[in-house]
PDB file of C-alpha atoms in Angstrom:
ATOM      1  CA  MET A   1      65.979  70.973  79.975  1.00  0.00           C
ATOM      2  CA  THR A   2      67.603  71.242  83.381  1.00  0.00           C
ATOM      3  CA  GLU A   3      70.974  69.569  83.540  1.00  0.00           C
ATOM      4  CA  ARG A   4      71.498  68.026  86.892  1.00  0.00           C
ATOM      5  CA  LEU A   5      75.182  67.560  87.549  1.00  0.00           C
ATOM      6  CA  ASP A   6      75.933  63.866  87.573  1.00  0.00           C
ATOM      7  CA  GLY A   7      76.452  62.686  91.121  1.00  0.00           C
ATOM      8  CA  GLY A   8      76.007  66.148  92.606  1.00  0.00           C
ATOM      9  CA  ASP A   9      72.981  67.888  93.980  1.00  0.00           C
ATOM     10  CA  LEU A  10      73.855  71.446  92.970  1.00  0.00           C
ATOM     11  CA  SER A  11      72.738  73.144  89.779  1.00  0.00           C
ATOM     12  CA  PRO A  12      75.371  75.113  87.830  1.00  0.00           C
ATOM     13  CA  ALA A  13      73.865  78.336  89.178  1.00  0.00           C
ATOM     14  CA  GLU A  14      74.076  77.052  92.740  1.00  0.00           C
ATOM     15  CA  SER A  15      77.660  75.889  92.209  1.00  0.00           C
ATOM     16  CA  LEU A  16      78.676  79.273  90.809  1.00  0.00           C
ATOM     17  CA  ALA A  17      76.952  81.008  93.729  1.00  0.00           C
ATOM     18  CA  LEU A  18      78.821  78.722  96.123  1.00  0.00           C
ATOM     19  CA  ILE A  19      82.158  79.614  94.480  1.00  0.00           C
ATOM     20  CA  GLU A  20      81.367  83.327  94.623  1.00  0.00           C
ATOM     21  CA  GLN A  21      80.246  83.150  98.252  1.00  0.00           C
ATOM     22  CA  GLN A  22      83.313  81.183  99.361  1.00  0.00           C
ATOM     23  CA  GLN A  23      85.792  83.379  97.479  1.00  0.00           C
ATOM     24  CA  GLY A  24      84.069  86.495  98.799  1.00  0.00           C
ATOM     25  CA  ARG A  25      84.490  85.196 102.334  1.00  0.00           C
ATOM     26  CA  VAL A  26      88.209  84.529 101.795  1.00  0.00           C
ATOM     27  CA  GLU A  27      88.767  87.970 100.267  1.00  0.00           C
ATOM     28  CA  ARG A  28      86.843  89.750 103.040  1.00  0.00           C
ATOM     29  CA  THR A  29      88.713  87.854 105.761  1.00  0.00           C
ATOM     30  CA  LEU A  30      92.212  88.229 104.311  1.00  0.00           C
ATOM     31  CA  GLY A  31      91.857  91.703 102.833  1.00  0.00           C
ATOM     32  CA  PRO A  32      92.371  94.842 104.901  1.00  0.00           C
ATOM     33  CA  ASN A  33      89.397  96.524 106.565  1.00  0.00           C
ATOM     34  CA  ILE A  34      89.660  99.813 104.665  1.00  0.00           C
ATOM     35  CA  VAL A  35      87.006 101.553 106.754  1.00  0.00           C
ATOM     36  CA  LEU A  36      88.871 100.727 109.970  1.00  0.00           C
ATOM     37  CA  LEU A  37      92.307 101.723 108.618  1.00  0.00           C
ATOM     38  CA  TYR A  38      91.329 104.953 106.834  1.00  0.00           C
ATOM     39  CA  GLY A  39      89.012 105.865 109.720  1.00  0.00           C
ATOM     40  CA  THR A  40      91.787 105.373 112.263  1.00  0.00           C
ATOM     41  CA  TRP A  41      94.330 107.422 110.296  1.00  0.00           C
ATOM     42  CA  GLY A  42      91.763 110.076 109.469  1.00  0.00           C
ATOM     43  CA  ALA A  43      90.875 110.525 113.135  1.00  0.00           C
ATOM     44  CA  ALA A  44      94.554 110.532 114.175  1.00  0.00           C
ATOM     45  CA  TRP A  45      95.480 113.222 111.624  1.00  0.00           C
ATOM     46  CA  PHE A  46      92.354 115.275 112.142  1.00  0.00           C
ATOM     47  CA  LEU A  47      92.645 115.405 115.934  1.00  0.00           C
ATOM     48  CA  GLY A  48      96.449 115.286 116.089  1.00  0.00           C
ATOM     49  CA  PHE A  49      97.127 118.180 113.706  1.00  0.00           C
ATOM     50  CA  ALA A  50      94.246 120.142 115.274  1.00  0.00           C
ATOM     51  CA  MET A  51      95.939 119.747 118.679  1.00  0.00           C
ATOM     52  CA  LEU A  52      99.232 121.016 117.234  1.00  0.00           C
ATOM     53  CA  TYR A  53      97.438 123.971 115.663  1.00  0.00           C
ATOM     54  CA  LEU A  54      95.743 124.848 118.968  1.00  0.00           C
ATOM     55  CA  ALA A  55      99.022 124.448 120.825  1.00  0.00           C
ATOM     56  CA  TYR A  56     100.832 126.835 118.457  1.00  0.00           C
ATOM     57  CA  ARG A  57      97.943 129.294 118.805  1.00  0.00           C
ATOM     58  CA  GLY A  58      98.501 129.211 122.578  1.00  0.00           C
ATOM     59  CA  ALA A  59      95.249 127.439 123.473  1.00  0.00           C
ATOM     60  CA  LEU A  60      97.174 124.676 125.261  1.00  0.00           C
ATOM     61  CA  PRO A  61     100.803 123.983 126.209  1.00  0.00           C
ATOM     62  CA  LEU A  62     103.007 122.968 123.290  1.00  0.00           C
ATOM     63  CA  VAL A  63     104.177 119.858 125.178  1.00  0.00           C
ATOM     64  CA  VAL A  64     100.588 118.680 125.630  1.00  0.00           C
ATOM     65  CA  GLY A  65      99.786 119.205 121.938  1.00  0.00           C
ATOM     66  CA  GLY A  66     102.950 117.358 120.913  1.00  0.00           C
ATOM     67  CA  LEU A  67     102.318 114.458 123.260  1.00  0.00           C
ATOM     68  CA  VAL A  68      98.691 114.021 122.176  1.00  0.00           C
ATOM     69  CA  PHE A  69      99.774 114.170 118.518  1.00  0.00           C
ATOM     70  CA  ALA A  70     102.479 111.529 119.088  1.00  0.00           C
ATOM     71  CA  GLY A  71     100.085 109.366 121.115  1.00  0.00           C
ATOM     72  CA  LEU A  72      97.410 109.439 118.387  1.00  0.00           C
ATOM     73  CA  LEU A  73      99.904 108.528 115.656  1.00  0.00           C
ATOM     74  CA  LEU A  74     101.341 105.722 117.786  1.00  0.00           C
ATOM     75  CA  ALA A  75      97.838 104.365 118.408  1.00  0.00           C
ATOM     76  CA  ALA A  76      97.117 104.427 114.649  1.00  0.00           C
ATOM     77  CA  ILE A  77     100.386 102.586 113.938  1.00  0.00           C
ATOM     78  CA  VAL A  78      99.493  99.907 116.517  1.00  0.00           C
ATOM     79  CA  VAL A  79      95.945  99.494 115.095  1.00  0.00           C
ATOM     80  CA  THR A  80      97.362  99.149 111.553  1.00  0.00           C
ATOM     81  CA  GLY A  81     100.051  96.668 112.605  1.00  0.00           C
ATOM     82  CA  VAL A  82      97.760  94.464 114.687  1.00  0.00           C
ATOM     83  CA  HIS A  83      95.009  94.508 112.044  1.00  0.00           C
ATOM     84  CA  SER A  84      97.340  93.593 109.158  1.00  0.00           C
ATOM     85  CA  ALA A  85      99.017  90.840 111.158  1.00  0.00           C
ATOM     86  CA  ARG A  86      95.659  89.319 112.128  1.00  0.00           C
ATOM     87  CA  ALA A  87      94.147  89.575 108.638  1.00  0.00           C
ATOM     88  CA  THR A  88      97.094  87.921 106.901  1.00  0.00           C
ATOM     89  CA  ARG A  89      97.783  85.387 109.676  1.00  0.00           C
ATOM     90  CA  GLY A  90      98.641  81.973 108.242  1.00  0.00           C
ATOM     91  CA  VAL A  91      99.202  83.238 104.700  1.00  0.00           C
ATOM     92  CA  ARG A  92     102.724  83.024 103.283  1.00  0.00           C
ATOM     93  CA  GLY A  93     104.281  83.485  99.890  1.00  0.00           C
ATOM     94  CA  VAL A  94     104.460  86.225  97.312  1.00  0.00           C
ATOM     95  CA  SER A  95     101.947  88.555  98.989  1.00  0.00           C
ATOM     96  CA  SER A  96     103.692  88.419 102.386  1.00  0.00           C
ATOM     97  CA  GLU A  97     107.017  89.207 100.696  1.00  0.00           C
ATOM     98  CA  VAL A  98     105.451  92.143  98.866  1.00  0.00           C
ATOM     99  CA  GLY A  99     103.835  93.319 102.121  1.00  0.00           C
ATOM    100  CA  ALA A 100     107.127  93.094 104.034  1.00  0.00           C
ATOM    101  CA  MET A 101     109.014  95.028 101.348  1.00  0.00           C
ATOM    102  CA  TYR A 102     106.318  97.700 101.350  1.00  0.00           C
ATOM    103  CA  GLY A 103     106.252  97.825 105.151  1.00  0.00           C
ATOM    104  CA  TRP A 104     110.007  98.375 105.275  1.00  0.00           C
ATOM    105  CA  GLY A 105     109.518 101.286 102.886  1.00  0.00           C
ATOM    106  CA  TRP A 106     107.675 103.168 105.672  1.00  0.00           C
ATOM    107  CA  LEU A 107     110.374 102.464 108.237  1.00  0.00           C
ATOM    108  CA  LEU A 108     113.173 103.474 105.860  1.00  0.00           C
ATOM    109  CA  GLY A 109     111.308 106.592 104.722  1.00  0.00           C
ATOM    110  CA  PHE A 110     110.685 107.852 108.244  1.00  0.00           C
ATOM    111  CA  GLY A 111     114.187 106.817 109.310  1.00  0.00           C
ATOM    112  CA  CYS A 112     115.482 109.071 106.554  1.00  0.00           C
ATOM    113  CA  VAL A 113     113.224 111.960 107.659  1.00  0.00           C
ATOM    114  CA  GLY A 114     114.672 111.546 111.166  1.00  0.00           C
ATOM    115  CA  ALA A 115     118.211 111.651 109.787  1.00  0.00           C
ATOM    116  CA  ILE A 116     117.449 114.796 107.754  1.00  0.00           C
ATOM    117  CA  PHE A 117     116.252 116.504 110.942  1.00  0.00           C
ATOM    118  CA  ALA A 118     119.269 115.360 112.900  1.00  0.00           C
ATOM    119  CA  GLY A 119     121.480 116.817 110.152  1.00  0.00           C
ATOM    120  CA  LEU A 120     119.520 120.074 110.013  1.00  0.00           C
ATOM    121  CA  GLY A 121     119.732 120.351 113.796  1.00  0.00           C
ATOM    122  CA  ARG A 122     123.520 120.296 113.545  1.00  0.00           C
ATOM    123  CA  VAL A 123     123.695 123.220 111.127  1.00  0.00           C
ATOM    124  CA  GLY A 124     120.920 125.088 112.903  1.00  0.00           C
ATOM    125  CA  ILE A 125     117.229 125.371 112.084  1.00  0.00           C
ATOM    126  CA  THR A 126     114.629 127.730 113.551  1.00  0.00           C
ATOM    127  CA  ASP A 127     111.503 126.476 115.348  1.00  0.00           C
ATOM    128  CA  GLU A 128     109.349 127.876 112.567  1.00  0.00           C
ATOM    129  CA  GLN A 129     111.364 126.090 109.898  1.00  0.00           C
ATOM    130  CA  SER A 130     111.152 122.783 111.732  1.00  0.00           C
ATOM    131  CA  ALA A 131     107.397 123.271 112.348  1.00  0.00           C
ATOM    132  CA  LEU A 132     106.962 123.592 108.582  1.00  0.00           C
ATOM    133  CA  LEU A 133     109.490 121.001 107.449  1.00  0.00           C
ATOM    134  CA  GLY A 134     108.574 118.254 109.948  1.00  0.00           C
ATOM    135  CA  PRO A 135     105.084 117.507 108.683  1.00  0.00           C
ATOM    136  CA  ALA A 136     106.005 118.457 105.100  1.00  0.00           C
ATOM    137  CA  LEU A 137     108.760 115.836 104.802  1.00  0.00           C
ATOM    138  CA  SER A 138     106.680 113.205 106.640  1.00  0.00           C
ATOM    139  CA  LEU A 139     103.690 113.726 104.360  1.00  0.00           C
ATOM    140  CA  LEU A 140     105.949 113.589 101.319  1.00  0.00           C
ATOM    141  CA  VAL A 141     106.945 110.065 102.432  1.00  0.00           C
ATOM    142  CA  VAL A 142     103.302 109.125 103.172  1.00  0.00           C
ATOM    143  CA  GLY A 143     101.988 110.528  99.894  1.00  0.00           C
ATOM    144  CA  LEU A 144     104.620 108.781  97.765  1.00  0.00           C
ATOM    145  CA  LEU A 145     104.114 105.467  99.572  1.00  0.00           C
ATOM    146  CA  TYR A 146     100.356 105.742  98.968  1.00  0.00           C
ATOM    147  CA  LEU A 147     101.082 106.288  95.278  1.00  0.00           C
ATOM    148  CA  GLY A 148     103.380 103.253  95.309  1.00  0.00           C
ATOM    149  CA  GLY A 149     100.884 101.087  97.201  1.00  0.00           C
ATOM    150  CA  GLY A 150      98.051 102.149  94.927  1.00  0.00           C
ATOM    151  CA  ALA A 151     100.107 101.229  91.863  1.00  0.00           C
ATOM    152  CA  LEU A 152     101.305  97.956  93.421  1.00  0.00           C
ATOM    153  CA  TRP A 153      97.835  96.699  94.372  1.00  0.00           C
ATOM    154  CA  ARG A 154      96.068  98.548  91.554  1.00  0.00           C
ATOM    155  CA  ASP A 155      93.977 100.383  94.146  1.00  0.00           C
ATOM    156  CA  ARG A 156      92.706 103.621  92.611  1.00  0.00           C
ATOM    157  CA  VAL A 157      91.368 104.974  95.907  1.00  0.00           C
ATOM    158  CA  GLN A 158      94.734 104.492  97.594  1.00  0.00           C
ATOM    159  CA  TYR A 159      96.490 106.117  94.631  1.00  0.00           C
ATOM    160  CA  GLY A 160      93.979 108.966  94.703  1.00  0.00           C
ATOM    161  CA  LEU A 161      94.608 109.476  98.429  1.00  0.00           C
ATOM    162  CA  GLY A 162      98.326 109.653  97.652  1.00  0.00           C
ATOM    163  CA  VAL A 163      97.688 112.421  95.137  1.00  0.00           C
ATOM    164  CA  TRP A 164      95.456 114.196  97.667  1.00  0.00           C
ATOM    165  CA  ILE A 165      98.072 113.914 100.430  1.00  0.00           C
ATOM    166  CA  LEU A 166     100.791 115.372  98.189  1.00  0.00           C
ATOM    167  CA  ALA A 167      98.493 118.223  97.120  1.00  0.00           C
ATOM    168  CA  THR A 168      97.564 118.918 100.765  1.00  0.00           C
ATOM    169  CA  ASP A 169     101.239 118.845 101.699  1.00  0.00           C
ATOM    170  CA  ALA A 170     102.140 121.337  98.974  1.00  0.00           C
ATOM    171  CA  VAL A 171      99.322 123.724  99.919  1.00  0.00           C
ATOM    172  CA  SER A 172     100.132 123.513 103.651  1.00  0.00           C
ATOM    173  CA  MET A 173     103.633 124.887 103.000  1.00  0.00           C
ATOM    174  CA  PHE A 174     102.097 128.195 101.917  1.00  0.00           C
ATOM    175  CA  ALA A 175      99.776 128.475 104.931  1.00  0.00           C
ATOM    176  CA  GLY A 176     102.693 129.261 107.237  1.00  0.00           C
ATOM    177  CA  VAL A 177     102.939 128.185 110.899  1.00  0.00           C
ATOM    178  CA  PRO A 178     100.560 127.216 112.484  1.00  0.00           C
ATOM    179  CA  GLY A 179      98.171 127.472 109.494  1.00  0.00           C
ATOM    180  CA  ASN A 180      99.893 124.439 107.939  1.00  0.00           C
ATOM    181  CA  TYR A 181      98.612 122.280 110.814  1.00  0.00           C
ATOM    182  CA  LEU A 182      95.057 123.442 110.206  1.00  0.00           C
ATOM    183  CA  VAL A 183      95.357 122.528 106.498  1.00  0.00           C
ATOM    184  CA  LEU A 184      96.766 119.080 107.376  1.00  0.00           C
ATOM    185  CA  SER A 185      94.043 118.505 109.963  1.00  0.00           C
ATOM    186  CA  ILE A 186      91.074 119.462 107.803  1.00  0.00           C
ATOM    187  CA  ALA A 187      92.242 118.481 104.308  1.00  0.00           C
ATOM    188  CA  GLY A 188      94.618 115.639 105.258  1.00  0.00           C
ATOM    189  CA  GLY A 189      92.611 114.013 108.062  1.00  0.00           C
ATOM    190  CA  GLY A 190      89.366 114.938 106.326  1.00  0.00           C
ATOM    191  CA  GLY A 191      90.526 113.192 103.131  1.00  0.00           C
ATOM    192  CA  PHE A 192      91.048 109.905 104.967  1.00  0.00           C
ATOM    193  CA  LEU A 193      87.731 110.256 106.830  1.00  0.00           C
ATOM    194  CA  LEU A 194      85.860 110.923 103.567  1.00  0.00           C
ATOM    195  CA  ALA A 195      87.473 107.860 101.959  1.00  0.00           C
ATOM    196  CA  ALA A 196      86.497 105.752 105.011  1.00  0.00           C
ATOM    197  CA  ALA A 197      82.922 107.065 104.899  1.00  0.00           C
ATOM    198  CA  TRP A 198      82.688 106.340 101.172  1.00  0.00           C
ATOM    199  CA  PHE A 199      83.793 102.723 101.706  1.00  0.00           C
ATOM    200  CA  ALA A 200      81.429 102.322 104.679  1.00  0.00           C
ATOM    201  CA  VAL A 201      78.442 103.444 102.589  1.00  0.00           C
ATOM    202  CA  ARG A 202      79.495 101.320  99.605  1.00  0.00           C
ATOM    203  CA  ARG A 203      79.934  98.251 101.815  1.00  0.00           C
ATOM    204  CA  ARG A 204      76.420  98.703 103.175  1.00  0.00           C
ATOM    205  CA  VAL A 205      75.019  99.062  99.657  1.00  0.00           C
ATOM    206  CA  VAL A 206      76.896  96.018  98.317  1.00  0.00           C
ATOM    207  CA  ALA A 207      76.194  93.774 101.327  1.00  0.00           C
ATOM    208  CA  PRO A 208      72.975  91.761 101.045  1.00  0.00           C
TER     209      PRO A 208
ATOM    210  CA  MET B   1      74.562  71.878  68.744  1.00  0.00           C
ATOM    211  CA  THR B   2      74.414  71.997  72.524  1.00  0.00           C
ATOM    212  CA  THR B   3      77.394  70.259  74.049  1.00  0.00           C
ATOM    213  CA  VAL B   4      77.330  69.589  77.758  1.00  0.00           C
ATOM    214  CA  PRO B   5      80.857  70.173  79.103  1.00  0.00           C
ATOM    215  CA  GLU B   6      82.472  67.455  81.147  1.00  0.00           C
ATOM    216  CA  LEU B   7      82.680  68.400  84.812  1.00  0.00           C
ATOM    217  CA  ASP B   8      85.866  67.487  86.654  1.00  0.00           C
ATOM    218  CA  PRO B   9      84.849  64.768  89.153  1.00  0.00           C
ATOM    219  CA  VAL B  10      87.680  65.646  91.565  1.00  0.00           C
ATOM    220  CA  ILE B  11      86.294  69.092  92.352  1.00  0.00           C
ATOM    221  CA  HIS B  12      82.707  68.210  91.668  1.00  0.00           C
ATOM    222  CA  ALA B  13      82.005  67.291  95.298  1.00  0.00           C
ATOM    223  CA  GLN B  14      80.684  70.380  97.051  1.00  0.00           C
ATOM    224  CA  ALA B  15      83.246  70.272  99.867  1.00  0.00           C
ATOM    225  CA  ARG B  16      86.201  69.978  97.483  1.00  0.00           C
ATOM    226  CA  LEU B  17      84.834  72.728  95.277  1.00  0.00           C
ATOM    227  CA  ARG B  18      84.804  75.019  98.329  1.00  0.00           C
ATOM    228  CA  VAL B  19      88.395  74.031  99.239  1.00  0.00           C
ATOM    229  CA  VAL B  20      89.646  74.683  95.711  1.00  0.00           C
ATOM    230  CA  ALA B  21      87.651  77.944  95.397  1.00  0.00           C
ATOM    231  CA  SER B  22      89.138  79.195  98.686  1.00  0.00           C
ATOM    232  CA  LEU B  23      92.708  78.430  97.647  1.00  0.00           C
ATOM    233  CA  ALA B  24      92.077  79.945  94.206  1.00  0.00           C
ATOM    234  CA  ALA B  25      91.085  83.202  95.937  1.00  0.00           C
ATOM    235  CA  LEU B  26      94.677  83.558  97.179  1.00  0.00           C
ATOM    236  CA  SER B  27      97.185  85.369  94.999  1.00  0.00           C
ATOM    237  CA  GLN B  28      99.213  83.061  92.799  1.00  0.00           C
ATOM    238  CA  GLY B  29     102.301  81.986  94.715  1.00  0.00           C
ATOM    239  CA  ASP B  30     100.616  82.211  98.137  1.00  0.00           C
ATOM    240  CA  ARG B  31      99.922  79.396 100.572  1.00  0.00           C
ATOM    241  CA  MET B  32      97.643  79.237 103.619  1.00  0.00           C
ATOM    242  CA  ALA B  33      98.072  77.432 106.932  1.00  0.00           C
ATOM    243  CA  PHE B  34      95.781  74.443 107.503  1.00  0.00           C
ATOM    244  CA  PRO B  35      93.890  75.925 110.529  1.00  0.00           C
ATOM    245  CA  ARG B  36      93.155  79.136 108.600  1.00  0.00           C
ATOM    246  CA  VAL B  37      91.714  77.167 105.669  1.00  0.00           C
ATOM    247  CA  GLN B  38      89.711  75.073 108.117  1.00  0.00           C
ATOM    248  CA  GLN B  39      88.303  78.214 109.744  1.00  0.00           C
ATOM    249  CA  LEU B  40      87.366  79.741 106.364  1.00  0.00           C
ATOM    250  CA  LEU B  41      85.510  76.559 105.404  1.00  0.00           C
ATOM    251  CA  ASP B  42      83.944  75.641 108.763  1.00  0.00           C
ATOM    252  CA  MET B  43      85.196  72.087 108.316  1.00  0.00           C
ATOM    253  CA  THR B  44      86.542  69.655 110.874  1.00  0.00           C
ATOM    254  CA  ALA B  45      90.247  68.848 110.576  1.00  0.00           C
ATOM    255  CA  GLY B  46      89.479  65.230 109.712  1.00  0.00           C
ATOM    256  CA  ASN B  47      86.981  66.144 107.026  1.00  0.00           C
ATOM    257  CA  LEU B  48      89.347  68.676 105.447  1.00  0.00           C
ATOM    258  CA  SER B  49      92.233  66.165 105.538  1.00  0.00           C
ATOM    259  CA  THR B  50      90.154  63.563 103.709  1.00  0.00           C
ATOM    260  CA  HIS B  51      89.291  65.964 100.916  1.00  0.00           C
ATOM    261  CA  LEU B  52      92.847  67.294 100.756  1.00  0.00           C
ATOM    262  CA  ARG B  53      94.189  63.789 100.205  1.00  0.00           C
ATOM    263  CA  LYS B  54      91.993  63.397  97.122  1.00  0.00           C
ATOM    264  CA  LEU B  55      92.997  66.832  95.835  1.00  0.00           C
ATOM    265  CA  GLU B  56      96.671  66.093  96.504  1.00  0.00           C
ATOM    266  CA  ASP B  57      96.420  62.725  94.714  1.00  0.00           C
ATOM    267  CA  ALA B  58      94.981  64.512  91.681  1.00  0.00           C
ATOM    268  CA  GLY B  59      97.911  66.948  91.777  1.00  0.00           C
ATOM    269  CA  TYR B  60      95.622  69.938  92.416  1.00  0.00           C
ATOM    270  CA  VAL B  61      96.804  70.888  95.892  1.00  0.00           C
ATOM    271  CA  GLU B  62     100.307  71.048  97.271  1.00  0.00           C
ATOM    272  CA  VAL B  63     100.693  70.268 100.966  1.00  0.00           C
ATOM    273  CA  THR B  64     103.878  71.591 102.589  1.00  0.00           C
ATOM    274  CA  LYS B  65     104.812  70.603 106.127  1.00  0.00           C
ATOM    275  CA  THR B  66     107.290  72.893 107.830  1.00  0.00           C
ATOM    276  CA  HIS B  67     108.247  74.278 111.243  1.00  0.00           C
ATOM    277  CA  GLU B  68     107.779  77.803 112.509  1.00  0.00           C
ATOM    278  CA  ARG B  69     109.327  78.589 115.889  1.00  0.00           C
ATOM    279  CA  ARG B  70     109.537  74.819 116.531  1.00  0.00           C
ATOM    280  CA  THR B  71     105.781  74.381 115.905  1.00  0.00           C
ATOM    281  CA  PRO B  72     104.837  72.171 112.971  1.00  0.00           C
ATOM    282  CA  VAL B  73     102.750  74.043 110.394  1.00  0.00           C
ATOM    283  CA  THR B  74     101.034  72.652 107.318  1.00  0.00           C
ATOM    284  CA  TYR B  75     100.584  74.984 104.354  1.00  0.00           C
ATOM    285  CA  LEU B  76      98.157  74.419 101.516  1.00  0.00           C
ATOM    286  CA  ALA B  77      98.387  75.872  98.042  1.00  0.00           C
ATOM    287  CA  LEU B  78      96.771  75.259  94.693  1.00  0.00           C
ATOM    288  CA  THR B  79      99.168  73.870  92.088  1.00  0.00           C
ATOM    289  CA  ARG B  80      99.224  75.347  88.602  1.00  0.00           C
ATOM    290  CA  ARG B  81      97.263  72.301  87.509  1.00  0.00           C
ATOM    291  CA  GLY B  82      94.731  72.789  90.305  1.00  0.00           C
ATOM    292  CA  ARG B  83      94.196  76.435  89.385  1.00  0.00           C
ATOM    293  CA  THR B  84      93.662  75.497  85.738  1.00  0.00           C
ATOM    294  CA  ALA B  85      91.240  72.735  86.765  1.00  0.00           C
ATOM    295  CA  PHE B  86      89.260  75.198  88.915  1.00  0.00           C
ATOM    296  CA  GLU B  87      89.119  77.791  86.138  1.00  0.00           C
ATOM    297  CA  ASP B  88      88.006  75.121  83.639  1.00  0.00           C
ATOM    298  CA  TYR B  89      85.368  73.917  86.090  1.00  0.00           C
ATOM    299  CA  ALA B  90      83.975  77.417  86.600  1.00  0.00           C
ATOM    300  CA  ALA B  91      84.001  77.980  82.827  1.00  0.00           C
ATOM    301  CA  ALA B  92      82.139  74.690  82.310  1.00  0.00           C
ATOM    302  CA  LEU B  93      79.510  75.777  84.842  1.00  0.00           C
ATOM    303  CA  ARG B  94      79.023  79.056  82.992  1.00  0.00           C
ATOM    304  CA  THR B  95      78.693  77.178  79.701  1.00  0.00           C
ATOM    305  CA  LEU B  96      76.051  74.922  81.264  1.00  0.00           C
ATOM    306  CA  LEU B  97      74.187  78.004  82.443  1.00  0.00           C
ATOM    307  CA  THR B  98      74.145  79.666  79.035  1.00  0.00           C
ATOM    308  CA  THR B  99      73.414  76.548  76.976  1.00  0.00           C
ATOM    309  CA  ASP B 100      70.628  75.411  79.292  1.00  0.00           C
ATOM    310  CA  GLY B 101      67.615  77.616  78.728  1.00  0.00           C
ATOM    311  CA  SER B 102      65.858  76.670  81.952  1.00  0.00           C
ATOM    312  CA  GLU B 103      68.703  78.041  84.065  1.00  0.00           C
ATOM    313  CA  THR B 104      69.200  81.718  84.782  1.00  0.00           C
ATOM    314  CA  ALA B 105      72.252  83.247  86.364  1.00  0.00           C
ATOM    315  CA  ARG B 106      71.586  83.698  90.080  1.00  0.00           C
TER     316      ARG B 106
END
């Protein structure tokens, strides 16, 4: 016996498929494009830290390496900001409050790193010390915020990346200068790029 | 033995089911601007308004009119009752699928 829904022309299976299709569309449109975001940050870290490594090895002027590094990070910040704003455009409520609180966490964290450096500069810090501490403190903030974000949104990949970033950060401290930049480039940037690649493959497999 | 569940007539119409399903995909406590909902449904503003009125009358959807930077914005959200009605509707569909031997899931 096939139950036709009174008054409607959809079978239960068709109605359920319609619900799934519509909700999938909403989630895809409003959710972040993980491949884009992890890919962008992976490329920025991979190339940026590689430039710093090469600059410290004398392959190019330190100013050039620093400027390229800063430019890549700035570009990644802009991509992330624009993408998040566009994806969540027109949505208000609990999730935008959570997102704003989390977003401020980044600003406050890096503000604090800046203040620590300003304070260290006053008491005196060598170039080698600042070359080690700069990325180490920044990645501590990044790693912890990834842990927090992963826990907040119950995103195991994000949490796992947080663990990976902290582990990379810890290992880089023992590679010395400029070896730490090579570790951050390959393991740090590479970690993001691997995560992006994994999501890109999975998306292709899942998509019809 | 086999009981056919009653299907809620308010969200039984295909267009309204899509509206309710879309709003149910938001996190609880979130609301979405009218043009964004319209874009996600590929509906005309008039068509969406008509269906929203029926959903609002049933107490399923809450329509909030506000201003942002002096521009009027209309936000749509599922009420607690609307979310329950949608979940019951989806559950009823699944029951129909399992109790009706001639149907198979997707």
